[in-house]
mmCIF file of C-alpha atoms in Angstrom:
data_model
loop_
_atom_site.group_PDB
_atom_site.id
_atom_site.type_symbol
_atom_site.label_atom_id
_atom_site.label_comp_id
_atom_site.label_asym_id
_atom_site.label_seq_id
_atom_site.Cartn_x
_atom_site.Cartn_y
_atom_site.Cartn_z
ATOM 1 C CA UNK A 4 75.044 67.283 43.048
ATOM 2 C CA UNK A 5 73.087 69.457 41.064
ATOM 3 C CA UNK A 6 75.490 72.624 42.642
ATOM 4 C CA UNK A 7 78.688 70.568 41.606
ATOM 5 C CA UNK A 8 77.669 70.538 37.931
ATOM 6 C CA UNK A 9 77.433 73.778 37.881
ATOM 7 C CA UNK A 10 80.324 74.654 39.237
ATOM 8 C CA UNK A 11 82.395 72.180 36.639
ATOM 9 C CA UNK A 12 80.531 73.733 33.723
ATOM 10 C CA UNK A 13 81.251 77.150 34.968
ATOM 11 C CA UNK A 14 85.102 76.245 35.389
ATOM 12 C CA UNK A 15 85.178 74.300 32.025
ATOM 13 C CA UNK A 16 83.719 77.741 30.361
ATOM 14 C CA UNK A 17 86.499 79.452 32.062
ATOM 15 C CA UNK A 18 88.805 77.292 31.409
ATOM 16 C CA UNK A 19 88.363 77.624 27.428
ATOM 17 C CA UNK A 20 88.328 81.543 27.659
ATOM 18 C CA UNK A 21 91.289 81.471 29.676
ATOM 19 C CA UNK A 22 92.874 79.475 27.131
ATOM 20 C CA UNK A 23 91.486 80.998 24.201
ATOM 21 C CA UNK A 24 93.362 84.521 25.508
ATOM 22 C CA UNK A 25 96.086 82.703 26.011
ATOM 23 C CA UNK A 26 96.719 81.243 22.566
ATOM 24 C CA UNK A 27 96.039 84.408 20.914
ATOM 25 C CA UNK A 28 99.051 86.469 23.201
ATOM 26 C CA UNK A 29 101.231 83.843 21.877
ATOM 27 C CA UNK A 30 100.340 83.875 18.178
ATOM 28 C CA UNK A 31 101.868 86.702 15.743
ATOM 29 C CA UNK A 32 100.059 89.830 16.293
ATOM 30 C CA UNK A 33 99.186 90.117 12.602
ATOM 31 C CA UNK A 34 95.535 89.524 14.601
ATOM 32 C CA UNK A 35 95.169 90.979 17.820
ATOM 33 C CA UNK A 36 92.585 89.689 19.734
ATOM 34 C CA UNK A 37 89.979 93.111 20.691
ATOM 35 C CA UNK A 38 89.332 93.604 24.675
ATOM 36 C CA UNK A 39 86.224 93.425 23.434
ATOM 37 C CA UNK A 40 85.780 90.380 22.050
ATOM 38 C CA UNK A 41 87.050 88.716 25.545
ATOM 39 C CA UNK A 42 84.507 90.559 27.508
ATOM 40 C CA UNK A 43 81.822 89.813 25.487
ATOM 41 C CA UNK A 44 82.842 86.246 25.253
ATOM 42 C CA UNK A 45 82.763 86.383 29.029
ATOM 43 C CA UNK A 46 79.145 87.566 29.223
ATOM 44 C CA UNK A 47 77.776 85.316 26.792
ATOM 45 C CA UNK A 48 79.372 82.405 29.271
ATOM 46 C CA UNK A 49 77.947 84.485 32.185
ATOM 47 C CA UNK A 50 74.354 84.698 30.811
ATOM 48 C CA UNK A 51 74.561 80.740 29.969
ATOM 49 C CA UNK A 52 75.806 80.189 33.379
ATOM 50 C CA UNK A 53 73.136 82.119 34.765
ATOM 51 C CA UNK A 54 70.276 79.950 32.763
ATOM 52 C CA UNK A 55 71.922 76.533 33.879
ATOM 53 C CA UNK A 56 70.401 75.800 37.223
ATOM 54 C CA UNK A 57 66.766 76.797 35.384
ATOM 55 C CA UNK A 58 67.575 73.851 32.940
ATOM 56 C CA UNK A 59 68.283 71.259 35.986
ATOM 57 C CA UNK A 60 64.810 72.608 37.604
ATOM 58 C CA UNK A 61 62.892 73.326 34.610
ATOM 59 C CA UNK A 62 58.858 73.620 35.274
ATOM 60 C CA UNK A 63 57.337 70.387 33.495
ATOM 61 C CA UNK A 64 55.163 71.573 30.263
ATOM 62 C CA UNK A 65 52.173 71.018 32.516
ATOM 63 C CA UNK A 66 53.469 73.563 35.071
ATOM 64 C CA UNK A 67 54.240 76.122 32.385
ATOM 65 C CA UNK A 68 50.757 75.607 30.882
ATOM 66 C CA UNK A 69 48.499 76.025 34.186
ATOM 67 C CA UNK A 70 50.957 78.837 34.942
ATOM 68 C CA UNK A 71 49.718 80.358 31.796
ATOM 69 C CA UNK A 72 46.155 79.665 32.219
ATOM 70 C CA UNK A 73 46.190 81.658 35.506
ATOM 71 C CA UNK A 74 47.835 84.199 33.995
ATOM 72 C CA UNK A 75 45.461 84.774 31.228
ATOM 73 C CA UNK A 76 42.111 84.234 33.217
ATOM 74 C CA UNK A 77 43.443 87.817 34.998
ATOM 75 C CA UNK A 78 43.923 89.291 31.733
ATOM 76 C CA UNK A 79 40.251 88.379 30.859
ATOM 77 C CA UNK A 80 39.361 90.342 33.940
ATOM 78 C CA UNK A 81 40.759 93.081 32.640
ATOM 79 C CA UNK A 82 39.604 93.729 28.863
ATOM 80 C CA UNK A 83 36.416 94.624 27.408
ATOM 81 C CA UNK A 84 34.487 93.040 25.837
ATOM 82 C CA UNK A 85 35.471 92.722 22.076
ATOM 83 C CA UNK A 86 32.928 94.409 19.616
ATOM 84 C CA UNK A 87 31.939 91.925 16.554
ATOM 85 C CA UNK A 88 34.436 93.824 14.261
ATOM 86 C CA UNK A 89 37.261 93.110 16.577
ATOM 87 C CA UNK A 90 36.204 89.654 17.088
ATOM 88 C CA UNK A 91 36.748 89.410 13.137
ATOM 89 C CA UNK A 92 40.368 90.406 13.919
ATOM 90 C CA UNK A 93 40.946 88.458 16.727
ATOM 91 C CA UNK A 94 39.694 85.088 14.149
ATOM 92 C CA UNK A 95 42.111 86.495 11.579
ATOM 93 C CA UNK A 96 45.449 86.747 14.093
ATOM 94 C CA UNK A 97 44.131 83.482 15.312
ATOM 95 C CA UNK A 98 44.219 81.848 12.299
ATOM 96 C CA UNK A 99 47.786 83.207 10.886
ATOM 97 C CA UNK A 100 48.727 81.888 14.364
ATOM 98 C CA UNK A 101 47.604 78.870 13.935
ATOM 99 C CA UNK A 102 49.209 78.503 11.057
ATOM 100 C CA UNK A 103 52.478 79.729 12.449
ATOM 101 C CA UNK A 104 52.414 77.345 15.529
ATOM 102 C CA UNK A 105 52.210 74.070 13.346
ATOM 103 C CA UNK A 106 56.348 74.474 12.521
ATOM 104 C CA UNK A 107 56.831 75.051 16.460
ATOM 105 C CA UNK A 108 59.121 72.938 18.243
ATOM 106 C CA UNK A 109 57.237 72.482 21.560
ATOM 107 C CA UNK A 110 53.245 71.645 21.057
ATOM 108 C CA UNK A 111 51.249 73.397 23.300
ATOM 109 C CA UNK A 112 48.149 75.106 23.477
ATOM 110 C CA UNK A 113 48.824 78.187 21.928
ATOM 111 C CA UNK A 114 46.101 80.875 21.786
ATOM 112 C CA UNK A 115 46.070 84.285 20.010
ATOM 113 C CA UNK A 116 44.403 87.229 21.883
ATOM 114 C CA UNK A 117 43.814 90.574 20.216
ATOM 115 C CA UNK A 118 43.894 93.570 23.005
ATOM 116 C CA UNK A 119 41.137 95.936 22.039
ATOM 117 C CA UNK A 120 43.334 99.406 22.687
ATOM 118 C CA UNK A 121 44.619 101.273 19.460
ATOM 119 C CA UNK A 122 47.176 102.980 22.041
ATOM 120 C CA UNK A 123 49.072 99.502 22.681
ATOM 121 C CA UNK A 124 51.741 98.986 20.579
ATOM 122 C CA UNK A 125 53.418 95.696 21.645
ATOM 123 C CA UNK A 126 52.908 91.869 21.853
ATOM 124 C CA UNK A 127 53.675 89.613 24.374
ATOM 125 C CA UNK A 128 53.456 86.279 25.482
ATOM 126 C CA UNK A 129 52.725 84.141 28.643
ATOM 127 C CA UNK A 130 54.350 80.822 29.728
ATOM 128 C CA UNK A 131 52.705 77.569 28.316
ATOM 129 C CA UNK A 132 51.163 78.928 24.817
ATOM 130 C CA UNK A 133 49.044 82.398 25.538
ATOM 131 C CA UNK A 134 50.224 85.267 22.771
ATOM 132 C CA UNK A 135 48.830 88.506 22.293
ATOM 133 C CA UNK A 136 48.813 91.348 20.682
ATOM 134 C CA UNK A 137 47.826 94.974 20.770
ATOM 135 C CA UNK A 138 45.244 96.583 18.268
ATOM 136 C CA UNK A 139 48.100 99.296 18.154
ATOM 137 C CA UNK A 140 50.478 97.325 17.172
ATOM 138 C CA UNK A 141 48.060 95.767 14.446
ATOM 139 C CA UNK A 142 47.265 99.234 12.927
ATOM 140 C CA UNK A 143 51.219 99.422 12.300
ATOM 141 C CA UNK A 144 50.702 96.340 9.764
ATOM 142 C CA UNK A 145 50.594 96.481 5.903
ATOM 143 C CA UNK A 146 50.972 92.884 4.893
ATOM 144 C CA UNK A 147 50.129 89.172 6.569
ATOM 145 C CA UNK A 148 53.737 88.346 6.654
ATOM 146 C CA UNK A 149 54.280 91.384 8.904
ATOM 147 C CA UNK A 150 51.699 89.866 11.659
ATOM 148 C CA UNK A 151 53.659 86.097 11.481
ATOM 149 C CA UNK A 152 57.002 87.451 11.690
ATOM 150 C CA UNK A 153 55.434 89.148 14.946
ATOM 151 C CA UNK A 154 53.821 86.337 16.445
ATOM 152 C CA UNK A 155 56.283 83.875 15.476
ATOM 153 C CA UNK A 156 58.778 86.131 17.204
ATOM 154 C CA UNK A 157 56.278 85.734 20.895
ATOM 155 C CA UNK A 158 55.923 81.931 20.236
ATOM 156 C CA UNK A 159 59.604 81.739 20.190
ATOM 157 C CA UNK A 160 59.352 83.070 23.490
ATOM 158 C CA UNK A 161 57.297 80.035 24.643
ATOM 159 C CA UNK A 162 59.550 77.911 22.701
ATOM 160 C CA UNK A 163 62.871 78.577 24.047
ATOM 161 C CA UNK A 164 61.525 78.660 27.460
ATOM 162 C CA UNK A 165 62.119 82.804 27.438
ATOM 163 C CA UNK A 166 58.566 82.692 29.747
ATOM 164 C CA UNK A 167 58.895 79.375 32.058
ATOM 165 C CA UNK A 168 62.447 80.779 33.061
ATOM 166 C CA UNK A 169 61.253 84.647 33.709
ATOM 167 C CA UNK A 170 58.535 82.861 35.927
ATOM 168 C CA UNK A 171 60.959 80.668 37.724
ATOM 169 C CA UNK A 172 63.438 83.947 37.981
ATOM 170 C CA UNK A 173 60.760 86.018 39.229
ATOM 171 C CA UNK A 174 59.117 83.651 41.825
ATOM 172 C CA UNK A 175 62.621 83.214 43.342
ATOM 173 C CA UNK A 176 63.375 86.612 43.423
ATOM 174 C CA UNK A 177 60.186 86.928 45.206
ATOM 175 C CA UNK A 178 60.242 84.298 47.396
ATOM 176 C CA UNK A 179 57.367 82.675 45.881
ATOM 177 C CA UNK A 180 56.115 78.789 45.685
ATOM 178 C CA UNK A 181 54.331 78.619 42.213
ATOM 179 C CA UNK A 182 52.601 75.161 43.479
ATOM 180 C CA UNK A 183 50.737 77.274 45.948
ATOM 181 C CA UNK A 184 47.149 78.704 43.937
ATOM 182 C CA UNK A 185 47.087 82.545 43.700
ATOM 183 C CA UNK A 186 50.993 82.875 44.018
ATOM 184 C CA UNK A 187 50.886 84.156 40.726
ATOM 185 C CA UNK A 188 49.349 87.289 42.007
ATOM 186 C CA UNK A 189 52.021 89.008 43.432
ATOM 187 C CA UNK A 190 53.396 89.235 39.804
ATOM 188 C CA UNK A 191 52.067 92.370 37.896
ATOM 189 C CA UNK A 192 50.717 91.717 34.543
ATOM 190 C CA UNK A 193 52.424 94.560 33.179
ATOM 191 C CA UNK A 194 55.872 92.250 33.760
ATOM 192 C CA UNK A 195 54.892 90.192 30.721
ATOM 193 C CA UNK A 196 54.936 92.990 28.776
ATOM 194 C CA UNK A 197 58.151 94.136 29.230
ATOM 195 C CA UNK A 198 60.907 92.694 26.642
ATOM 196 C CA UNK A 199 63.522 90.478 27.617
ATOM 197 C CA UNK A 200 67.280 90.042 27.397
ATOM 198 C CA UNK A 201 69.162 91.736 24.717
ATOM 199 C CA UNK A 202 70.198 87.834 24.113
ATOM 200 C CA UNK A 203 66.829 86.890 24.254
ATOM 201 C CA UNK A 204 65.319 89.213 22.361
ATOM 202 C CA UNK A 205 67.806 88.569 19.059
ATOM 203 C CA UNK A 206 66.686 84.814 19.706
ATOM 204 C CA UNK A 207 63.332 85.456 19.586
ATOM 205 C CA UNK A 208 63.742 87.397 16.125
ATOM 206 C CA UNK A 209 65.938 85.403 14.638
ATOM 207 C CA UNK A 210 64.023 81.877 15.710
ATOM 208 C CA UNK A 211 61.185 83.925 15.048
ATOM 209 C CA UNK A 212 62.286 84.306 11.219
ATOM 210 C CA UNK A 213 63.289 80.667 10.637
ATOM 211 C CA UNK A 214 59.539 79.621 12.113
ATOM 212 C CA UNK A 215 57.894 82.565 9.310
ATOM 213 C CA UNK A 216 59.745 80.771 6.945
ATOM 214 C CA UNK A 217 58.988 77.467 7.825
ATOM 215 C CA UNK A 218 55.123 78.349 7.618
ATOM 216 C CA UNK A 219 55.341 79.735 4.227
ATOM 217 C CA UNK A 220 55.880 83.362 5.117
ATOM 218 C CA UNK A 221 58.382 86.656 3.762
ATOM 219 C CA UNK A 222 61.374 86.838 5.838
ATOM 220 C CA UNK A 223 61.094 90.400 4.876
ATOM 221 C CA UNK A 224 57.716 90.826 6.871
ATOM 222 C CA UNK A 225 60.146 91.037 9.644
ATOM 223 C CA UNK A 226 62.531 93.347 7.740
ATOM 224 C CA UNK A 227 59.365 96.142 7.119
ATOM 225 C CA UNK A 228 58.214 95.661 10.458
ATOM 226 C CA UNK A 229 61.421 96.752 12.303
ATOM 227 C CA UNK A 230 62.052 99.374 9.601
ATOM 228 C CA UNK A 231 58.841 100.937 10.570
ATOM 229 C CA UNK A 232 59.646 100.578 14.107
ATOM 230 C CA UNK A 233 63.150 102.311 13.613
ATOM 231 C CA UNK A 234 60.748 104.943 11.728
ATOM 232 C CA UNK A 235 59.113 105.660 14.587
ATOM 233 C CA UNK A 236 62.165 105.649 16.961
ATOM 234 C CA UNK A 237 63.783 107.835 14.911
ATOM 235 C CA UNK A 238 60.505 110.356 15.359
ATOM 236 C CA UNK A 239 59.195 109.617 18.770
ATOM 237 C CA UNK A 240 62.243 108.092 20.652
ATOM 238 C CA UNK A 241 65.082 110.473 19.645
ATOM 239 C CA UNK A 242 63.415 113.030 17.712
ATOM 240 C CA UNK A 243 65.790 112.824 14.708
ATOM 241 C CA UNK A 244 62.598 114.133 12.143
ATOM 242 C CA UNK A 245 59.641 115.091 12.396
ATOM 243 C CA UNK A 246 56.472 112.543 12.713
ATOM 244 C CA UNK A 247 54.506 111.731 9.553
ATOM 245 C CA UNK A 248 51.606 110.612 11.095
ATOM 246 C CA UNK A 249 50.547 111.949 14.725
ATOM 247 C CA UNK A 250 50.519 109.190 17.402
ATOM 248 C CA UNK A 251 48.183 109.832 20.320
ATOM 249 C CA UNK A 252 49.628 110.616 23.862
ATOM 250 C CA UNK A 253 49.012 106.777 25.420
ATOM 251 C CA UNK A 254 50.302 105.704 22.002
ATOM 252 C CA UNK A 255 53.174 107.121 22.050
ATOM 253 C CA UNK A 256 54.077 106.695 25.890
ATOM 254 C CA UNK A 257 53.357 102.616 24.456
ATOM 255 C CA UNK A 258 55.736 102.986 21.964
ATOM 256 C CA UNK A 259 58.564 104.339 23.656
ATOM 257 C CA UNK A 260 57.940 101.636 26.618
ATOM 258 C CA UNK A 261 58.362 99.036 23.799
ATOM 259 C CA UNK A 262 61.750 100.881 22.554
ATOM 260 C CA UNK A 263 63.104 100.514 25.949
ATOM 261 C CA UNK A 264 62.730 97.302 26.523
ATOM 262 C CA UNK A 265 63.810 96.044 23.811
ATOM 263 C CA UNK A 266 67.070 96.233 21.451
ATOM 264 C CA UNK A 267 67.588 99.317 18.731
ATOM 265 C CA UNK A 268 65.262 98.722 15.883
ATOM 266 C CA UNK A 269 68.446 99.465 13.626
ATOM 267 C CA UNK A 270 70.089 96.161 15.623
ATOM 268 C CA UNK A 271 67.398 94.037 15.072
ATOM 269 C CA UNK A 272 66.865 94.957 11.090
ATOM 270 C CA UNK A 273 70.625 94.476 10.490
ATOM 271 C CA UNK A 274 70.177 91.237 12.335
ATOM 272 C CA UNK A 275 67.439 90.236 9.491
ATOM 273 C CA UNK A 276 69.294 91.289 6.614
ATOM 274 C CA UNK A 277 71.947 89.633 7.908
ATOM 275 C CA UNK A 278 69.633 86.353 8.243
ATOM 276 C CA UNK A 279 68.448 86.709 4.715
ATOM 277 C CA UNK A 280 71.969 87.025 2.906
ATOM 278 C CA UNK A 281 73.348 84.086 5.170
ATOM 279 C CA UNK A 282 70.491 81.964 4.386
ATOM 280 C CA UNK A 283 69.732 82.919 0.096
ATOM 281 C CA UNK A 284 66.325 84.447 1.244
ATOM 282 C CA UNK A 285 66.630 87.121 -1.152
ATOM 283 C CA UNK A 286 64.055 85.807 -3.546
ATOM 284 C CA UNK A 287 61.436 85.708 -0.848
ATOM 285 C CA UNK A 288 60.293 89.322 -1.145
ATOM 286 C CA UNK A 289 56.514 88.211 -1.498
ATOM 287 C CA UNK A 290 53.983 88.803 0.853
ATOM 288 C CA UNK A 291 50.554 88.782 1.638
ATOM 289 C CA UNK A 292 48.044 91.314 2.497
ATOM 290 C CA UNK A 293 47.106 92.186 5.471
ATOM 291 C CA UNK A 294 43.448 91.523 5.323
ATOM 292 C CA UNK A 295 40.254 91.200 7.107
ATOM 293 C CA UNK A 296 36.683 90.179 5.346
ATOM 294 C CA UNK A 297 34.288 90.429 7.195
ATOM 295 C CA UNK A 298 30.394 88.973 6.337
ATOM 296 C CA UNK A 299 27.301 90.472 8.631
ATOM 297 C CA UNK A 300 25.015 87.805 9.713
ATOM 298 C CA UNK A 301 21.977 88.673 11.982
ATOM 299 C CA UNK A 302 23.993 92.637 12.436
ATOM 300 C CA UNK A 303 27.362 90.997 13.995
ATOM 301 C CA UNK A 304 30.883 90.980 12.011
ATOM 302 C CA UNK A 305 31.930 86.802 11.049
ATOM 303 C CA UNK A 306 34.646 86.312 9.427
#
């Protein structure tokens, strides 16, 4: 049954493009339809093809969040412990999180983990609510707004079901049955932190904006943020100038493993501006700073 469905969808999707070509041979050419614009129109149905059969066998919301917990216990193997000042900025992130998550469409148990390595620049997100976020990527940051465009951008992730379908993807591709305990180790935590789909990826930012927005935050937190990162790609991707500021070795090999796995910084900041005209944002230019107090009680760091 489930197999038939698909199969009408996929004609019915056809069946519009076909017709949409069509139509526009037999209209005056005053405007041509580009080869283009059919082909991409064909991938776009392609891709939503492709993510129909995880809608019909979607994991429950309990699945996706003992998935995650799994997943994140092996991260906990794998980090030090944090020191009391990092445990400050962990509380902060958590908190702007927090914040962040109360606009979400799905209500899960999100939580925010700082990863104590200055030579991580990314963030990432597991399925069922776990974000995180490199101290790397952190030391990028100038204002508040900056760090909830970010992690509004992961929890989109979780909320469009980005993470429960790469899991489901995955574990087929593999062969896997992700009811049987410590399947989930055959998956390489370095596989979360790998970007997704172009698609995805533009969903995630521009969902990602909306939910800023929603929680009181800049939508041009995201704009600095990918201007930086186009900065950097511009000085440590393609070597277009010279860097400003030297990056360390593991930094940089971080960095440019973020830039290829995900789309042009250049694409995603036109894709804000874009947001902000469409939407009157202009106005919204204030942010917050990005910043940490910190009180010593008995010689540890609270914030």
């Amino acid at each position: 049954m489930k197999r038939a469905v698909v199969f009408v969808i996929f004609f019915l999707i056809l069946g519009f493009a076909l017709a949409g070509l069509y139509w526009s041979q037999r209209r005056p050419k005053s405007a041509p339809v580009s080869a283009n614009a059919i082909l991409n129109m064909a991938a776009d149905a392609q891709r939503d093809l492709s993510r129909i059969p995880m809608h019909f066998t979607r994991l429950s919301d309990e699945q996706e969040i003992a998935i995650g917990k799994e997943l994140a216990a092996r991260y906990a193997t794998q980090t030090h412990k944090l020191s009391p000042e990092e445990e400050g900025l962990e509380r902060y992130v958590t908190r702007v999180g927090y914040t962040v998550v109360l606009h979400a469409h799905r209500h899960l148990p999100y939580t925010f983990t700082v990863l104590p390595d200055h030579n991580m620049i990314n963030a990432f997100s597991l399925p069922g609510g776990p974000v995180y976020i490199g101290e790397g990527m952190l030391d990028l940051m100038m204002s508040e707004d900056e760090l909830a465009n970010v992690l509004a951008h992961e929890i989109e992730h979780i909320d469009h079901y980005h993470c429960a379908e790469r899991v489901q993807l995955e574990a087929k591709l593999r062969n896997l049955n992700l009811d049987v305990l410590g399947a989930l180790l055959q998956i390489p935590l370095e596989f979360w932190e790998a970007g997704y789909h172009k698609d995805e990826e533009f969903e995630a930012d521009r969902e990602g904006m909306f939910l800023a927005v929603r929680s009181g935050y800049s939508p041009y937190g995201a704009v600095d943020t990918f201007e930086r990162f186009a900065k950097l790609h511009d000085e440590y991707a393609i070597h277009a100038q010279s860097p400003e500021e030297e990056l360390s070795e593991l930094a940089i090999q971080s960095l440019n493993g973020y830039f290829r796995s995900h789309p042009l910084p250049s694409e995603r900041l036109a894709q804000a501006k874009s947001i902000i005209a469409e939407n009157h944002w202009e106005d919204r230019k204030t942010q917050k700073p990005f910043r940490v107090e910190y009180e010593v009680h008995n010689g540890e760091y609270a914030r």
